[in-house]
């Protein structure tokens, strides 16, 4: 192999490998379906929030919101999320909320905050929303959603999502906590 | 070959970045989640409700129309403290050293640290020479508070700490700044700043941060990828979410100093185990970080720590089954703490393969050589540390939060004052610490601005749980809520200099219209026209604080008109025809019975009649507000409190009710009975209507509620033909119009008619500085804002108002009878 040929191959690899890595570690747009876990029927009007963050630094690091998108499911429970063409972002936080249901999060499961392991960033996933039960705590659920949703640097882009759970859960969570506090002060 | 080397280097850099950063779990998890748990485990929620008037507590939105609540702001602050990343170079504190030397110094121990931390930060203005210890960065103190020297910072906001002092300055501004916008902005900044300080404290629960071990944060080849312990916690947030701090995880200092949360300067030994030591002291003395294991060799003195001493009296070898990198179960030897063994193996440090075979031979041999073993930290150890240190990070953060919001002050009426013209109060220090400093009294004015009351600054020393001597200040004339004052303290509280404490009373009364839908009504025939009573429904709107005993009184605030005439002859008013300042009328105080109190606490409001006969409200006024003031005790609070409700009312409105049967509206012309009776053609047409032609009196019943068949509020028993009644009424300012029902009856001749209609509401308040004068109508010589007339007509009533009606026979209004006054 001549030296010039070697140079050409090396140059091609120099260009190709970063590109392959770049696309391999990036997040492509995906589509999915949100259904009622009990009935299997599509859930229309669920808000799907996704957020990527980016951590920078070595030794001392900082993390910032990189990209936020929120979409609403159609009458068939279907939605499409945009992707991110950047291999240096952290894995996304994906949260789905619809009034009357337990919020779905790709990292953890409510109640109990167990770790979710069954989700991979790919199209075709069916997101099953459990109905909110009488035994579930509104306060814990509110914290679960707000923890999943809140990177305060990007709240404006999460307007639909925050408005939806604020309107339907905030008051109930506050009242539940007040009741708990008043019971504990009576003890 | 150069290009091949370049290629390899390039690919290495790309891969290094991809793997080290993609796998890095971001800072959204650990600090905000610890902060959330700290808030939940603190007393902040009840403090905010009881002391700062925030009925939604930690979920109160700040600003009130914003996206974030107080909890989110605290979480945000504790997230932002790592931004920009070089801020974190001040998040280290080695409690074994004097505070001026206890900051991070090991960043040059490695080439990566030198390039990516020391040089990187130096080049961005975070010079090593200006690096601070975490306790100094968070509190400003170079020695323990409150007498220690404080750091001074250059006026460079980018490299300035957001510390305890920042939080207190913001808090003071939030309490005292004039506009609501500024107050809310600085409230948000207060909670955000407290979140920053909590982050710096939470870092003290990470041994690497208290053992000068930034090196363990660097990408590391002998334990996996970057930041092993902190990364593990981020990877498994359930360690935080499911963490349940016990009472021993909360600090328990006596005469607390703010710096105690970090470092009480109790020294450094294995005895630093209780909760009366600083968090940095605790984690430094009792835990290990990757590069500071005392039994391992160290590059230099940066990582040389004598504690915890791995000795046979306190530690022993134990084994537990773990999964290796291939997912296979293996038995792993650990050094465990004897007092933490329980039934299983306490994974405190892992025995590494670097130990010689003689050490790994048997557990007995290892135990005998325990103080010389080469040790490391693995996932099992991270779990052990996390289960002990995260609850403490939560507990200490909660303690810090409670320390910031601990002061409790009240402004209560001076019970010894017998002079009703003296605005005398006492300031109560409800805290457990003495207070010495300046107390300032503010109020929220009608123009929306927060203002200091006249003579409202009091330098005082008040012992814990004690009252001041009486303080006398000028009662403001333009308060939104009379008797509601904001009390602010700045000074020394216990061991804290420059403490800020606020009190914003929140007890609120809800005022709504009485059953008859009118707050007040008077007969315009009586001069001077004055309102002597106001009816209103009142309810305690502070659900979590039931009223217990006390009195209720009402105050009407208004601007007097300078040109008012009882017949409205000078109306409409202008902005200049009002006095610039507010006047007020006060009702007689109502001693509340037990039934009254029960009704006030009920969700259904109770109707009260406030007697203003001793201080009547004139009818020639604009900008009328009604305030209802409860003064007494609540079931949660034995102090006298003041709860206030405020209602914007309409201006007094003049309604004229007329009997026009003195004329018959025939073919578009108002004619007298004499004219009709003397003209056969007129008589024939008028008779065809079947309506009476001669004048007759009308019993006129009027109600002001939308409900059909509502009992009348007033009755003109027999309103003569050609006369009118003038009713001056007050309704709430909220509706743009309100309904009336007028029922007229005559026995002889038989006649009856009910008329339902709406009247525009008259609210002349300034709207953005523009005076909005009400329309005034002149009907048959009577000026009014609205009303109703009754006439007989044939064949149509079209054009009746434009027709040439003469003035009323009597231009003086007749008297009315009020039902159930």
Coordinates of N, CA, C and O in Angstrom, one line a residue, chain A residues 3 6-7 10-11 13-14 17-18 21 25 27 51 53-64 87-91 93 107 112-113 115 139 142-143 146-153 155-156 158-159 162-163 166 170-171 173-175 177-178 181, chain B residues 3-4 6-7 10-11 14-19 21-22 24-29 33 36 40 45-46 49 55-61 67-69 71-72 75-76 82-83 85-86 88-89 92 104 112 116-117 121 214 217-219 227 236 238 241-242:
Chain A
X3 N 2.1 5.1 0.3 CA 2.0 6.1 1.3 C 0.8 7.1 1.1 O 0.0 7.4 2.0
X6 N -2.5 5.3 1.7 CA -2.7 5.2 3.2 C -3.2 6.6 3.7 O -4.1 6.6 4.5
X7 N -2.6 7.6 3.1 CA -3.0 9.0 3.5 C -4.5 9.2 3.2 O -5.3 9.7 4.0
X10 N -6.7 7.2 5.5 CA -6.7 7.8 6.8 C -7.6 9.1 6.9 O -8.4 9.3 7.8
X11 N -7.5 9.8 5.8 CA -8.3 11.1 5.7 C -9.8 10.7 5.6 O -10.6 11.4 6.3
X13 N -11.2 8.1 6.8 CA -11.6 7.6 8.2 C -11.7 8.8 9.1 O -12.6 8.8 10.0
X14 N -10.8 9.7 9.0 CA -10.8 10.9 9.8 C -12.2 11.7 9.7 O -12.7 12.2 10.7
X17 N -15.4 8.5 10.6 CA -15.5 8.0 12.0 C -16.3 9.0 12.9 O -17.2 8.6 13.6
X18 N -15.8 10.2 12.9 CA -16.6 11.2 13.7 C -18.0 11.3 13.3 O -18.9 11.4 14.2
X21 N -19.9 8.2 14.6 CA -20.1 8.3 16.0 C -21.1 9.4 16.3 O -22.0 9.2 17.2
X25 N -24.7 8.2 18.2 CA -25.0 8.6 19.6 C -26.1 9.7 19.6 O -26.3 10.3 20.7
X27 N -30.0 11.4 18.8 CA -31.4 10.9 19.0 C -32.2 11.3 17.8 O -32.4 12.5 17.5
X51 N -37.0 16.3 27.3 CA -36.0 17.3 27.5 C -34.6 16.6 27.5 O -34.4 15.6 28.1
X53 N -30.6 17.4 28.3 CA -29.7 18.3 29.0 C -28.3 18.0 28.5 O -28.0 16.9 27.9
X54 N -27.4 18.9 28.8 CA -26.0 18.6 28.4 C -25.1 19.0 29.6 O -25.2 20.0 30.2
X55 N -24.2 18.0 29.9 CA -23.2 18.2 30.9 C -21.9 18.5 30.3 O -21.5 17.8 29.4
X56 N -21.3 19.6 30.8 CA -20.0 19.9 30.3 C -19.0 20.0 31.4 O -19.3 20.2 32.6
X57 N -17.7 19.8 31.0 CA -16.6 20.0 32.0 C -16.0 18.6 32.4 O -16.7 17.6 32.3
X58 N -14.8 18.7 32.9 CA -14.2 17.5 33.4 C -13.7 17.9 34.8 O -13.0 18.9 35.0
X59 N -14.0 17.0 35.7 CA -13.6 17.4 37.1 C -14.7 18.2 37.7 O -15.4 17.7 38.6
X60 N -14.9 19.4 37.3 CA -16.0 20.2 37.7 C -17.0 20.3 36.5 O -16.6 20.7 35.4
X61 N -18.2 19.9 36.8 CA -19.2 19.8 35.7 C -20.4 20.7 35.9 O -20.7 21.0 37.1
X62 N -21.1 21.0 34.9 CA -22.4 21.7 35.0 C -23.3 21.1 34.0 O -22.9 20.7 32.9
X63 N -24.6 21.1 34.3 CA -25.6 20.6 33.4 C -26.6 21.6 33.1 O -27.1 22.3 34.0
X64 N -26.9 21.8 31.8 CA -28.0 22.7 31.4 C -29.0 22.1 30.5 O -28.6 21.1 29.8
X87 N -24.2 14.0 19.8 CA -23.9 12.9 20.7 C -23.5 13.2 22.1 O -23.3 12.4 22.9
X88 N -23.4 14.5 22.4 CA -22.8 14.9 23.7 C -24.0 15.3 24.7 O -23.7 15.7 25.8
X89 N -25.2 15.1 24.3 CA -26.3 15.4 25.2 C -26.5 14.2 26.1 O -26.1 13.0 25.8
X90 N -27.1 14.4 27.3 CA -27.4 13.3 28.2 C -28.7 12.6 27.7 O -29.5 13.2 26.9
X91 N -28.9 11.5 28.2 CA -30.2 10.7 27.8 C -31.4 11.6 28.2 O -31.4 12.3 29.2
X93 N -35.1 13.1 29.2 CA -36.2 12.8 30.2 C -37.5 12.9 29.5 O -37.8 14.0 28.8
X107 N -37.6 7.4 33.3 CA -36.5 7.1 34.3 C -37.1 6.3 35.5 O -36.5 5.4 36.0
X112 N -43.6 4.8 44.1 CA -42.5 3.9 44.6 C -41.1 4.4 44.0 O -40.1 4.0 44.5
X113 N -41.2 5.1 42.9 CA -39.9 5.6 42.3 C -39.0 4.5 41.9 O -37.8 4.6 42.0
X115 N -37.0 2.1 39.2 CA -36.3 2.5 38.0 C -37.0 1.8 36.8 O -37.2 0.6 36.8
X139 N -50.1 14.5 46.5 CA -48.9 15.3 46.8 C -47.7 14.6 46.2 O -46.9 15.2 45.6
X142 N -47.7 14.9 42.5 CA -47.4 16.3 42.1 C -45.8 16.4 42.1 O -45.2 17.0 41.2
X143 N -45.2 15.9 43.2 CA -43.8 16.1 43.2 C -43.1 15.2 42.2 O -42.1 15.6 41.6
X146 N -43.5 17.2 39.0 CA -42.7 18.4 38.9 C -41.2 18.1 38.9 O -40.5 18.8 38.3
X147 N -40.8 17.0 39.6 CA -39.4 16.6 39.5 C -39.0 16.2 38.1 O -38.0 16.5 37.6
X148 N -39.9 15.4 37.5 CA -39.6 15.0 36.2 C -39.6 16.1 35.2 O -38.8 16.1 34.2
X149 N -40.4 17.1 35.4 CA -40.6 18.1 34.4 C -39.7 19.4 34.6 O -39.5 20.1 33.7
X150 N -39.3 19.6 35.8 CA -38.7 20.9 36.1 C -37.2 21.0 35.9 O -36.4 20.4 36.6
X151 N -36.9 21.6 34.8 CA -35.6 22.2 34.7 C -35.9 23.7 34.5 O -36.3 24.0 33.4
X152 N -35.8 24.4 35.6 CA -36.4 25.8 35.6 C -35.8 26.7 34.5 O -36.4 27.7 34.1
X153 N -34.6 26.3 33.9 CA -34.1 27.1 32.9 C -34.9 27.1 31.6 O -34.7 27.9 30.7
X155 N -38.6 26.6 31.5 CA -40.0 26.5 31.9 C -40.9 27.0 30.8 O -42.0 26.5 30.7
X156 N -40.5 28.0 30.1 CA -41.4 28.6 29.1 C -41.7 27.6 28.0 O -42.8 27.5 27.4
X158 N -42.1 24.6 28.5 CA -42.9 23.5 29.1 C -44.3 24.0 29.5 O -44.9 23.4 30.4
X159 N -44.7 25.1 28.9 CA -45.9 25.8 29.4 C -47.1 24.8 29.4 O -47.8 24.8 30.4
X162 N -46.7 22.1 32.2 CA -46.8 22.6 33.6 C -48.2 23.1 33.9 O -48.8 22.9 34.9
X163 N -48.8 23.8 32.9 CA -50.2 24.3 33.1 C -51.2 23.1 33.3 O -52.0 23.2 34.2
X166 N -50.5 21.6 36.8 CA -50.8 22.6 37.8 C -52.3 22.7 38.0 O -52.8 22.8 39.1
X170 N -52.3 20.6 41.4 CA -51.7 21.5 42.4 C -52.5 21.7 43.7 O -52.1 21.5 44.8
X171 N -53.8 22.1 43.5 CA -54.7 22.4 44.6 C -54.9 21.1 45.4 O -54.9 21.2 46.6
X173 N -52.9 18.6 45.7 CA -51.7 18.3 46.4 C -51.5 19.1 47.7 O -51.2 18.7 48.7
X174 N -51.8 20.4 47.5 CA -51.7 21.3 48.6 C -52.7 21.0 49.7 O -52.4 20.9 50.9
X175 N -53.9 20.7 49.3 CA -55.0 20.3 50.3 C -54.6 19.0 51.0 O -54.8 18.9 52.2
X177 N -51.6 17.9 51.6 CA -50.5 18.1 52.5 C -51.1 18.9 53.7 O -50.7 18.6 54.9
X178 N -51.9 19.9 53.5 CA -52.5 20.6 54.6 C -53.2 19.7 55.6 O -53.1 19.8 56.8
X181 N -50.8 17.7 57.5 CA -50.1 18.5 58.5 C -51.1 18.8 59.7 O -50.7 18.7 60.8
Chain B
X3 N -0.1 11.3 10.2 CA -1.6 11.4 10.0 C -2.3 10.2 10.7 O -3.4 10.4 11.3
X4 N -1.6 9.1 10.8 CA -2.2 7.9 11.5 C -2.3 8.2 13.0 O -3.3 8.0 13.7
X6 N -2.3 11.2 14.3 CA -3.4 12.2 14.4 C -4.8 11.6 14.5 O -5.6 12.0 15.3
X7 N -4.9 10.6 13.6 CA -6.2 10.0 13.5 C -6.6 9.2 14.8 O -7.7 9.4 15.3
X10 N -7.4 11.7 17.5 CA -8.7 12.3 17.2 C -9.8 11.4 17.6 O -10.8 11.8 18.3
X11 N -9.7 10.1 17.2 CA -10.7 9.1 17.6 C -10.8 9.0 19.1 O -11.9 8.9 19.7
X14 N -12.6 11.9 20.6 CA -14.1 11.8 20.3 C -14.7 10.7 21.3 O -15.7 11.0 21.9
X15 N -14.1 9.6 21.3 CA -14.6 8.5 22.1 C -14.6 8.9 23.6 O -15.6 8.7 24.3
X16 N -13.5 9.5 24.0 CA -13.4 10.0 25.4 C -14.6 10.9 25.8 O -15.3 10.7 26.8
X17 N -14.9 11.8 24.9 CA -16.0 12.8 25.1 C -17.3 12.1 25.1 O -18.1 12.3 26.0
X18 N -17.5 11.2 24.1 CA -18.8 10.5 24.0 C -19.0 9.7 25.3 O -20.1 9.8 25.9
X19 N -18.1 8.9 25.7 CA -18.4 8.0 26.8 C -18.4 8.8 28.1 O -19.2 8.5 29.0
X21 N -19.1 11.9 28.7 CA -20.2 12.8 28.9 C -21.6 12.2 28.7 O -22.5 12.5 29.4
X22 N -21.7 11.3 27.7 CA -23.0 10.7 27.6 C -23.4 9.9 28.8 O -24.5 9.9 29.3
X24 N -22.4 10.6 31.8 CA -22.5 11.5 33.0 C -23.9 11.8 33.3 O -24.7 12.3 32.4
X25 N -24.4 11.5 34.5 CA -25.7 11.9 34.9 C -25.8 13.3 35.4 O -24.9 13.7 36.1
X26 N -26.8 14.0 34.9 CA -26.7 15.4 35.1 C -27.1 15.9 36.5 O -27.7 15.1 37.2
X27 N -26.8 17.1 36.7 CA -27.0 17.7 38.1 C -28.5 18.0 38.4 O -28.8 18.6 39.4
X28 N -29.4 17.6 37.5 CA -30.8 17.9 37.8 C -31.3 16.9 38.9 O -32.4 17.1 39.4
X29 N -30.6 15.9 39.1 CA -31.2 14.9 40.0 C -30.7 15.1 41.5 O -31.6 15.3 42.3
X33 N -33.2 17.1 44.2 CA -34.0 16.1 44.9 C -33.7 16.1 46.3 O -34.6 16.0 47.2
X36 N -35.5 19.0 47.6 CA -36.9 18.8 47.8 C -37.2 18.0 49.0 O -38.1 18.3 49.8
X40 N -39.4 19.2 52.3 CA -40.5 18.4 52.9 C -40.2 18.1 54.4 O -41.2 18.0 55.2
X45 N -42.9 24.9 55.2 CA -44.3 25.1 54.7 C -45.2 25.8 55.8 O -45.9 26.8 55.5
X46 N -45.1 25.3 57.0 CA -46.0 26.0 58.0 C -45.4 27.4 58.4 O -46.2 28.3 58.7
X49 N -46.8 29.8 55.8 CA -48.2 30.1 56.0 C -48.4 31.0 57.2 O -49.3 31.9 57.2
X55 N -50.5 31.3 51.8 CA -51.4 30.3 52.3 C -51.1 28.9 51.6 O -51.5 27.9 52.1
X56 N -50.5 29.0 50.4 CA -50.1 27.7 49.7 C -48.7 27.2 50.2 O -48.2 26.3 49.6
X57 N -48.1 27.9 51.1 CA -46.8 27.4 51.7 C -45.8 27.2 50.6 O -45.6 28.1 49.8
X58 N -45.1 26.1 50.6 CA -44.0 25.8 49.7 C -44.5 25.7 48.3 O -43.7 25.8 47.4
X59 N -45.8 25.6 48.1 CA -46.3 25.6 46.7 C -46.8 26.9 46.2 O -47.5 27.0 45.1
X60 N -46.6 28.0 47.0 CA -47.0 29.3 46.6 C -46.2 29.7 45.4 O -44.9 29.5 45.4
X61 N -46.8 30.2 44.3 CA -46.1 30.6 43.1 C -45.4 32.0 43.4 O -46.0 32.9 43.9
X67 N -44.4 30.5 36.7 CA -44.5 29.1 36.5 C -44.0 28.3 37.8 O -44.4 27.2 38.1
X68 N -43.0 29.0 38.5 CA -42.3 28.2 39.6 C -42.9 28.6 41.0 O -43.2 29.7 41.3
X69 N -43.0 27.5 41.8 CA -43.4 27.8 43.2 C -42.1 27.8 44.0 O -41.0 27.7 43.5
X71 N -40.9 25.8 46.2 CA -40.1 24.6 46.2 C -39.3 24.5 44.9 O -38.1 24.1 44.9
X72 N -39.9 24.9 43.8 CA -39.1 24.8 42.5 C -38.0 25.8 42.5 O -36.9 25.6 42.0
X75 N -35.2 24.4 44.5 CA -34.6 23.3 43.7 C -33.7 24.0 42.6 O -32.6 23.5 42.3
X76 N -34.2 25.0 42.0 CA -33.5 25.7 41.0 C -32.2 26.3 41.5 O -31.1 26.1 40.9
X82 N -23.9 25.1 40.5 CA -22.7 24.5 39.8 C -22.5 25.2 38.4 O -21.8 24.7 37.6
X83 N -23.2 26.3 38.2 CA -23.1 27.0 36.9 C -22.7 28.4 37.2 O -23.3 29.2 37.9
X85 N -19.3 26.1 35.8 CA -18.8 25.0 36.5 C -17.7 25.3 37.5 O -17.5 24.6 38.5
X86 N -16.9 26.4 37.2 CA -15.8 26.7 38.1 C -16.3 27.2 39.5 O -15.5 27.3 40.4
X88 N -17.9 25.5 41.3 CA -17.8 24.3 42.2 C -16.4 24.2 42.8 O -16.1 23.4 43.7
X89 N -15.4 24.9 42.2 CA -14.1 24.9 42.9 C -14.1 25.4 44.3 O -13.2 25.3 45.0
X92 N -15.5 22.9 48.3 CA -14.7 22.0 49.1 C -14.3 22.6 50.4 O -14.1 23.8 50.5
X104 N -10.2 23.7 48.0 CA -9.6 22.6 47.2 C -8.2 23.0 46.7 O -8.0 24.1 46.1
X112 N -4.6 16.0 34.1 CA -6.0 16.3 33.7 C -6.5 17.4 34.6 O -7.2 18.4 34.1
X116 N -7.8 20.8 33.0 CA -9.2 21.0 32.9 C -9.8 21.7 34.1 O -11.0 22.1 34.1
X117 N -9.1 21.8 35.2 CA -9.6 22.5 36.3 C -8.8 23.8 36.6 O -9.3 24.9 36.5
X121 N -10.1 27.1 34.9 CA -10.7 28.1 35.7 C -9.9 29.4 35.9 O -10.5 30.5 35.9
X214 N -10.8 16.5 44.9 CA -11.3 16.8 43.6 C -10.9 15.7 42.5 O -11.6 15.4 41.6
X217 N -13.1 13.2 41.1 CA -14.1 13.7 40.2 C -13.6 13.5 38.7 O -14.4 13.6 37.8
X218 N -12.3 13.3 38.6 CA -11.8 13.2 37.2 C -12.0 11.9 36.6 O -12.1 10.9 37.3
X219 N -12.1 11.9 35.2 CA -12.2 10.6 34.6 C -11.1 9.7 35.1 O -9.9 10.1 35.1
X227 N -16.3 10.6 38.6 CA -17.0 10.8 39.8 C -17.7 9.6 40.4 O -18.9 9.6 40.4
X236 N -28.7 6.3 40.5 CA -29.7 5.6 41.3 C -30.4 6.6 42.2 O -30.2 6.7 43.4
X238 N -33.2 6.7 43.3 CA -34.1 6.1 44.4 C -33.4 6.2 45.7 O -34.0 6.2 46.8
X241 N -34.7 9.6 46.6 CA -36.1 9.7 46.7 C -36.7 8.8 47.9 O -37.6 9.2 48.6
X242 N -36.1 7.7 48.1 CA -36.6 6.8 49.1 C -35.8 7.0 50.5 O -36.0 6.2 51.4

